[in-house]
């Protein structure tokens, strides 16, 4: 028999959506915030020669490498060197560092585990401070690289470096604030939606470029069809894996209350195959972008002799290169296990089950239950890490065989599909909440209006 939530979900239609005025406000706020973000990706930083930089970025003989992925995540802001060129990557890098420190640094670990809401706000404040530091360092590296390149800056000098650092850092902090506002007042996770909007914005250009290559004869029709089929198959595979879960049976014992027996219910504890979600590839991309950005921007500058190794290292960070694929796979697998350990604690779950009288059939409550949950979760995480690594690295093998012009972003598809599913789920939850409120109001009216129950006749 379907649950009440499932019955309400089945009855949701256009009419119920039209009556959810609170959801309309949240959706409009989210769309407005994303529109502001897109406008900012077209505003160039002061002093940059936009046309010269665009020619440099689109030079087919240049080795842009990992900047292509940076440009994709920023919605094309890098190729225009806009005020949002850094996007939210410094914030993501800061989140990684704070979460890592929260697992190994005792004071921060205590804040994370025992601080409650106040501890979470304190860690978020540390993340903001660290975001400023990383954004300043990253923007300074970009400013120095641009200042040293011929023809890209109208008036090179210290003033250009200072204004570039302030502009790029301010753009990142504004996007961080905008993402937090979307999370609290809109629909979905604000930071993920900003990355999602950047990827979707460059998608039409990517499709047009592939069609242009096929029209010019540089790509066969079979190769184009293969890429289209692979994209559809990847989306279907991602949806299947994101919905896959292991359901553990939870049994509650019967107990006597007065003259009747209560309890004895059964429920399920769902464990997702991919508990970490889309965080591992985003974190991995962020850590790869952080050092590679400065390396790429300074690769064509006049370097001293002792830095002669930098161009070779930059070349190894291109798509399809063995070093890039190895680092990506290692970081994705690491963050799959790390983020899963943060979001799901087997000991806390086992303690909560014991507190409310629940148990896994055949498993003793307490420590043995925690060990069994950790056993199951570890094996699920292995499958989830392999799935994410396969989705993200399959296009890299295609790049190694076909070239950078045929780059097909598995990470971008994973982010787009996952964020879309999460946003749709949040919209459905808002609609369910609205329908629940409607049912409560109807029940109150049937009891006499304004929630006052009618007197019982004796």
Short mmCIF file of C-alpha atoms in Angstrom, two decimals, residues 69-410:
data_model
loop_
_atom_site.label_atom_id
_atom_site.label_comp_id
_atom_site.label_asym_id
_atom_site.label_seq_id
_atom_site.Cartn_x
_atom_site.Cartn_y
_atom_site.Cartn_z
CA UNK A 69 37.35 22.96 -17.98
CA UNK A 70 37.71 26.14 -15.91
CA UNK A 71 36.02 28.07 -18.73
CA UNK A 72 33.21 25.50 -18.85
CA UNK A 73 32.54 25.70 -15.11
CA UNK A 74 32.52 29.51 -15.24
CA UNK A 75 30.07 29.72 -18.14
CA UNK A 76 32.60 31.19 -20.57
CA UNK A 77 33.80 33.86 -18.13
CA UNK A 78 37.45 32.80 -18.50
CA UNK A 79 37.63 33.31 -22.25
CA UNK A 80 36.16 36.80 -21.70
CA UNK A 81 38.25 37.33 -18.53
CA UNK A 82 35.14 38.59 -16.77
CA UNK A 83 34.73 39.62 -13.16
CA UNK A 84 33.37 36.13 -12.38
CA UNK A 85 36.30 34.33 -14.03
CA UNK A 86 37.30 32.61 -10.77
CA UNK A 87 33.70 31.51 -10.28
CA UNK A 88 33.14 29.66 -6.95
CA UNK A 89 36.23 27.46 -7.22
CA UNK A 90 38.12 29.24 -4.37
CA UNK A 91 35.08 28.69 -2.14
CA UNK A 92 34.99 25.00 -3.03
CA UNK A 93 38.73 24.69 -2.35
CA UNK A 94 38.23 26.41 1.00
CA UNK A 95 35.38 24.03 1.83
CA UNK A 96 37.66 21.08 1.08
CA UNK A 97 40.37 22.38 3.40
CA UNK A 98 37.94 23.18 6.24
CA UNK A 99 36.30 19.74 5.99
CA UNK A 100 39.69 18.03 5.94
CA UNK A 101 40.78 20.04 8.98
CA UNK A 102 37.46 19.22 10.64
CA UNK A 103 38.40 15.55 10.43
CA UNK A 104 42.00 15.82 11.74
CA UNK A 105 42.18 19.04 13.79
CA UNK A 106 40.63 18.37 17.26
CA UNK A 107 39.13 21.84 17.96
CA UNK A 108 37.43 21.94 14.56
CA UNK A 109 36.40 18.31 14.86
CA UNK A 110 34.71 19.17 18.17
CA UNK A 111 32.92 22.07 16.51
CA UNK A 112 31.70 19.81 13.71
CA UNK A 113 30.49 16.99 15.93
CA UNK A 114 29.37 18.72 19.13
CA UNK A 115 28.93 22.37 18.23
CA UNK A 116 25.50 21.98 16.67
CA UNK A 117 24.17 24.93 14.68
CA UNK A 118 26.61 27.37 16.31
CA UNK A 119 29.57 25.13 15.43
CA UNK A 120 28.39 24.82 11.83
CA UNK A 121 28.12 28.60 11.52
CA UNK A 122 31.62 29.02 12.95
CA UNK A 123 33.09 26.58 10.43
CA UNK A 124 31.21 28.36 7.64
CA UNK A 125 32.80 31.61 8.78
CA UNK A 126 36.26 30.00 8.64
CA UNK A 127 35.42 28.84 5.11
CA UNK A 128 34.59 32.40 4.09
CA UNK A 129 37.86 33.74 5.48
CA UNK A 130 39.84 31.05 3.70
CA UNK A 131 37.94 31.75 0.48
CA UNK A 132 39.21 35.33 0.55
CA UNK A 133 42.80 34.15 1.03
CA UNK A 134 42.61 31.60 -1.82
CA UNK A 135 40.83 34.03 -4.14
CA UNK A 136 43.50 36.70 -3.52
CA UNK A 137 46.31 34.20 -4.18
CA UNK A 138 44.68 32.83 -7.30
CA UNK A 139 43.75 36.22 -8.72
CA UNK A 140 47.26 37.52 -8.00
CA UNK A 141 48.76 34.66 -10.02
CA UNK A 142 46.38 35.39 -12.91
CA UNK A 143 47.12 39.14 -12.73
CA UNK A 144 50.88 38.59 -12.82
CA UNK A 145 50.54 36.19 -15.75
CA UNK A 146 48.37 38.61 -17.72
CA UNK A 147 50.66 41.54 -16.90
CA UNK A 148 53.69 39.62 -18.20
CA UNK A 149 52.00 38.64 -21.48
CA UNK A 150 52.42 40.93 -24.45
CA UNK A 151 49.32 42.61 -25.88
CA UNK A 152 46.77 41.28 -23.39
CA UNK A 153 46.77 44.32 -21.08
CA UNK A 154 46.23 47.92 -22.16
CA UNK A 155 48.40 49.45 -19.41
CA UNK A 156 50.57 46.86 -17.61
CA UNK A 157 51.81 47.69 -14.15
CA UNK A 158 51.09 47.50 -10.46
CA UNK A 159 47.79 49.32 -10.81
CA UNK A 160 46.48 46.67 -13.21
CA UNK A 161 47.61 43.88 -10.87
CA UNK A 162 45.91 45.53 -7.89
CA UNK A 163 42.62 46.19 -9.70
CA UNK A 164 42.57 42.65 -11.11
CA UNK A 165 43.08 41.11 -7.67
CA UNK A 166 40.32 43.24 -6.16
CA UNK A 167 37.91 42.62 -9.04
CA UNK A 168 38.34 38.84 -9.26
CA UNK A 169 38.29 38.40 -5.48
CA UNK A 170 35.17 40.56 -5.18
CA UNK A 171 33.49 38.55 -7.94
CA UNK A 172 34.13 35.30 -6.11
CA UNK A 173 32.86 36.66 -2.79
CA UNK A 174 29.72 38.00 -4.47
CA UNK A 175 29.02 34.59 -6.04
CA UNK A 176 29.56 32.92 -2.67
CA UNK A 177 27.02 35.27 -1.10
CA UNK A 178 24.63 34.79 -4.03
CA UNK A 179 24.85 31.01 -3.70
CA UNK A 180 24.05 31.19 0.01
CA UNK A 181 21.03 33.37 -0.74
CA UNK A 182 19.75 30.89 -3.32
CA UNK A 183 20.14 28.03 -0.85
CA UNK A 184 18.14 29.82 1.86
CA UNK A 185 15.58 31.74 -0.22
CA UNK A 186 15.43 29.82 -3.48
CA UNK A 187 15.27 26.22 -4.68
CA UNK A 188 18.25 23.87 -4.68
CA UNK A 189 21.85 24.21 -3.57
CA UNK A 190 23.04 27.66 -4.60
CA UNK A 191 26.70 26.83 -5.26
CA UNK A 192 25.79 23.74 -7.30
CA UNK A 193 23.23 25.72 -9.30
CA UNK A 194 25.83 28.37 -10.16
CA UNK A 195 28.16 25.69 -11.52
CA UNK A 196 25.17 24.08 -13.26
CA UNK A 197 24.24 27.37 -14.93
CA UNK A 198 27.80 27.85 -16.17
CA UNK A 199 27.92 24.39 -17.74
CA UNK A 200 24.49 24.69 -19.37
CA UNK A 201 25.41 28.12 -20.79
CA UNK A 202 28.35 26.74 -22.80
CA UNK A 203 26.51 23.58 -23.88
CA UNK A 204 24.94 25.09 -27.04
CA UNK A 205 28.34 26.36 -28.15
CA UNK A 206 29.85 22.90 -27.64
CA UNK A 207 27.12 21.28 -29.73
CA UNK A 208 27.52 23.92 -32.46
CA UNK A 209 31.28 23.33 -32.54
CA UNK A 210 30.79 19.58 -32.97
CA UNK A 211 28.26 20.14 -35.74
CA UNK A 212 30.67 22.57 -37.41
CA UNK A 213 33.47 19.99 -37.32
CA UNK A 214 31.16 17.43 -38.93
CA UNK A 215 30.07 19.91 -41.60
CA UNK A 216 33.66 20.82 -42.43
CA UNK A 217 34.57 17.16 -42.76
CA UNK A 218 36.93 17.11 -39.76
CA UNK A 219 34.62 14.63 -38.01
CA UNK A 220 32.74 11.77 -39.58
CA UNK A 221 29.00 11.39 -39.19
CA UNK A 222 29.61 8.08 -37.42
CA UNK A 223 31.82 9.78 -34.81
CA UNK A 224 29.18 12.46 -34.22
CA UNK A 225 26.48 9.81 -33.85
CA UNK A 226 28.70 7.85 -31.47
CA UNK A 227 29.19 10.91 -29.26
CA UNK A 228 25.43 11.57 -29.19
CA UNK A 229 24.63 7.95 -28.29
CA UNK A 230 27.35 7.95 -25.63
CA UNK A 231 25.94 11.15 -24.10
CA UNK A 232 22.42 9.69 -23.90
CA UNK A 233 23.73 6.40 -22.49
CA UNK A 234 25.80 8.29 -19.91
CA UNK A 235 22.75 10.27 -18.76
CA UNK A 236 20.68 7.09 -18.39
CA UNK A 237 23.51 5.40 -16.49
CA UNK A 238 23.91 8.39 -14.16
CA UNK A 239 20.18 8.49 -13.38
CA UNK A 240 20.15 4.76 -12.67
CA UNK A 241 23.17 4.91 -10.37
CA UNK A 242 22.00 8.04 -8.54
CA UNK A 243 18.71 6.33 -7.70
CA UNK A 244 20.30 2.99 -6.79
CA UNK A 245 20.31 2.16 -3.09
CA UNK A 246 20.71 -0.71 -0.66
CA UNK A 247 17.71 -1.01 1.65
CA UNK A 248 18.47 -2.54 5.05
CA UNK A 249 15.53 -4.03 6.92
CA UNK A 250 14.87 -2.43 10.33
CA UNK A 251 12.72 -4.38 12.81
CA UNK A 252 11.03 -2.84 15.85
CA UNK A 253 10.02 -5.25 18.66
CA UNK A 254 6.48 -5.58 19.96
CA UNK A 255 5.66 -4.17 23.37
CA UNK A 256 2.57 -4.12 25.51
CA UNK A 257 0.81 -0.88 26.40
CA UNK A 258 -2.17 -1.53 28.64
CA UNK A 259 -4.29 -4.29 27.19
CA UNK A 260 -2.94 -4.17 23.66
CA UNK A 261 0.28 -4.98 21.82
CA UNK A 262 1.95 -2.19 19.86
CA UNK A 263 5.08 -2.03 17.77
CA UNK A 264 6.45 -4.81 15.65
CA UNK A 265 6.68 -2.57 12.59
CA UNK A 266 9.21 -2.94 9.83
CA UNK A 267 10.96 -0.16 8.01
CA UNK A 268 13.97 0.22 5.75
CA UNK A 269 17.23 2.16 6.07
CA UNK A 270 18.14 3.31 2.52
CA UNK A 271 21.86 3.55 1.76
CA UNK A 272 22.63 5.19 -1.57
CA UNK A 273 25.27 3.63 -3.79
CA UNK A 274 26.65 7.12 -4.39
CA UNK A 275 26.36 8.68 -0.95
CA UNK A 276 28.83 11.47 -1.76
CA UNK A 277 26.76 12.71 -4.70
CA UNK A 278 28.39 15.14 -7.12
CA UNK A 279 30.86 16.52 -4.55
CA UNK A 280 33.89 14.29 -5.41
CA UNK A 281 34.29 15.38 -9.07
CA UNK A 282 33.70 19.03 -8.14
CA UNK A 283 36.30 18.85 -5.37
CA UNK A 284 38.74 17.00 -7.62
CA UNK A 285 38.32 19.54 -10.43
CA UNK A 286 38.76 22.40 -7.98
CA UNK A 287 42.02 21.03 -6.60
CA UNK A 288 43.33 20.45 -10.12
CA UNK A 289 42.30 23.93 -11.22
CA UNK A 290 43.90 25.71 -8.27
CA UNK A 291 47.58 25.11 -9.16
CA UNK A 292 47.05 24.67 -12.88
CA UNK A 293 45.48 28.09 -13.39
CA UNK A 294 48.59 29.95 -12.34
CA UNK A 295 50.80 27.49 -14.24
CA UNK A 296 48.81 27.94 -17.45
CA UNK A 297 48.74 31.73 -17.22
CA UNK A 298 52.52 31.95 -16.63
CA UNK A 299 53.51 29.26 -19.15
CA UNK A 300 53.92 31.79 -21.98
CA UNK A 301 55.57 34.46 -19.86
CA UNK A 302 59.32 35.06 -19.60
CA UNK A 303 60.33 32.57 -16.92
CA UNK A 304 63.71 32.31 -15.19
CA UNK A 305 65.89 29.31 -15.91
CA UNK A 306 65.11 27.55 -12.64
CA UNK A 307 61.41 27.44 -13.61
CA UNK A 308 62.00 25.70 -16.90
CA UNK A 309 60.05 22.68 -15.68
CA UNK A 310 56.77 24.65 -15.52
CA UNK A 311 55.76 24.37 -19.22
CA UNK A 312 56.35 20.60 -19.18
CA UNK A 313 54.20 20.21 -16.06
CA UNK A 314 51.49 22.39 -17.60
CA UNK A 315 51.44 20.16 -20.65
CA UNK A 316 50.87 17.11 -18.46
CA UNK A 317 47.79 18.76 -16.96
CA UNK A 318 46.01 18.82 -20.32
CA UNK A 319 42.97 16.68 -20.98
CA UNK A 320 43.82 13.15 -22.06
CA UNK A 321 47.31 13.21 -20.51
CA UNK A 322 48.22 10.30 -18.19
CA UNK A 323 49.12 12.57 -15.26
CA UNK A 324 45.83 14.45 -15.50
CA UNK A 325 43.78 11.23 -15.62
CA UNK A 326 45.73 9.64 -12.75
CA UNK A 327 45.34 12.70 -10.51
CA UNK A 328 41.64 12.98 -11.37
CA UNK A 329 40.96 9.33 -10.56
CA UNK A 330 42.92 9.46 -7.29
CA UNK A 331 41.19 12.64 -6.10
CA UNK A 332 37.70 11.41 -7.05
CA UNK A 333 38.16 8.11 -5.21
CA UNK A 334 39.62 9.87 -2.17
CA UNK A 335 36.77 12.37 -1.91
CA UNK A 336 34.15 9.65 -2.42
CA UNK A 337 35.34 7.91 0.74
CA UNK A 338 36.12 11.12 2.63
CA UNK A 339 32.80 12.84 2.00
CA UNK A 340 30.85 9.65 2.69
CA UNK A 341 32.57 9.36 6.07
CA UNK A 342 31.48 12.92 6.88
CA UNK A 343 27.86 12.66 5.76
CA UNK A 344 27.10 9.21 7.24
CA UNK A 345 28.32 8.05 10.66
CA UNK A 346 27.59 4.33 11.28
CA UNK A 347 28.11 4.68 15.05
CA UNK A 348 25.56 7.49 15.37
CA UNK A 349 23.07 5.61 13.21
CA UNK A 350 23.50 2.43 15.28
CA UNK A 351 23.06 4.41 18.50
CA UNK A 352 19.87 6.04 17.22
CA UNK A 353 18.47 2.65 16.23
CA UNK A 354 19.25 1.24 19.66
CA UNK A 355 17.71 4.26 21.36
CA UNK A 356 14.39 3.82 19.56
CA UNK A 357 14.36 0.03 19.87
CA UNK A 358 15.15 -0.78 16.25
CA UNK A 359 17.59 -3.47 15.17
CA UNK A 360 18.83 -5.24 12.07
CA UNK A 361 17.63 -8.87 11.98
CA UNK A 362 20.50 -11.17 12.92
CA UNK A 363 22.76 -8.29 14.04
CA UNK A 364 23.21 -7.36 17.70
CA UNK A 365 22.44 -3.71 18.52
CA UNK A 366 25.25 -1.31 19.29
CA UNK A 367 28.80 -1.95 18.16
CA UNK A 368 28.02 -4.93 15.91
CA UNK A 369 25.35 -2.91 14.11
CA UNK A 370 27.81 -0.06 13.56
CA UNK A 371 30.40 -2.49 12.19
CA UNK A 372 27.85 -4.03 9.84
CA UNK A 373 26.71 -0.60 8.59
CA UNK A 374 30.34 0.37 8.00
CA UNK A 375 30.89 -2.93 6.15
CA UNK A 376 27.94 -2.34 3.83
CA UNK A 377 28.69 1.36 3.32
CA UNK A 378 32.34 0.70 2.43
CA UNK A 379 31.37 -1.73 -0.32
CA UNK A 380 28.70 0.62 -1.63
CA UNK A 381 31.24 3.44 -1.70
CA UNK A 382 33.64 1.28 -3.74
CA UNK A 383 30.91 0.82 -6.35
CA UNK A 384 30.00 4.51 -6.22
CA UNK A 385 33.62 5.64 -6.58
CA UNK A 386 34.14 3.31 -9.55
CA UNK A 387 30.96 4.65 -11.18
CA UNK A 388 31.93 8.31 -10.78
CA UNK A 389 35.51 7.66 -11.92
CA UNK A 390 34.27 5.83 -15.01
CA UNK A 391 31.84 8.60 -15.95
CA UNK A 392 34.45 11.33 -15.47
CA UNK A 393 37.41 9.58 -17.14
CA UNK A 394 35.68 7.92 -20.11
CA UNK A 395 35.71 11.24 -22.04
CA UNK A 396 39.39 11.68 -21.18
CA UNK A 397 40.22 8.45 -23.01
CA UNK A 398 38.25 9.80 -25.97
CA UNK A 399 40.31 13.00 -25.83
CA UNK A 400 43.51 10.94 -25.81
CA UNK A 401 42.37 9.17 -28.99
CA UNK A 402 40.56 11.97 -30.87
CA UNK A 403 42.13 15.21 -29.61
CA UNK A 404 41.12 18.16 -27.45
CA UNK A 405 38.68 19.51 -30.04
CA UNK A 406 36.41 16.56 -29.32
CA UNK A 407 36.43 16.98 -25.58
CA UNK A 408 33.25 15.57 -24.06
CA UNK A 409 32.82 16.42 -20.40
CA UNK A 410 31.72 13.50 -18.26
#
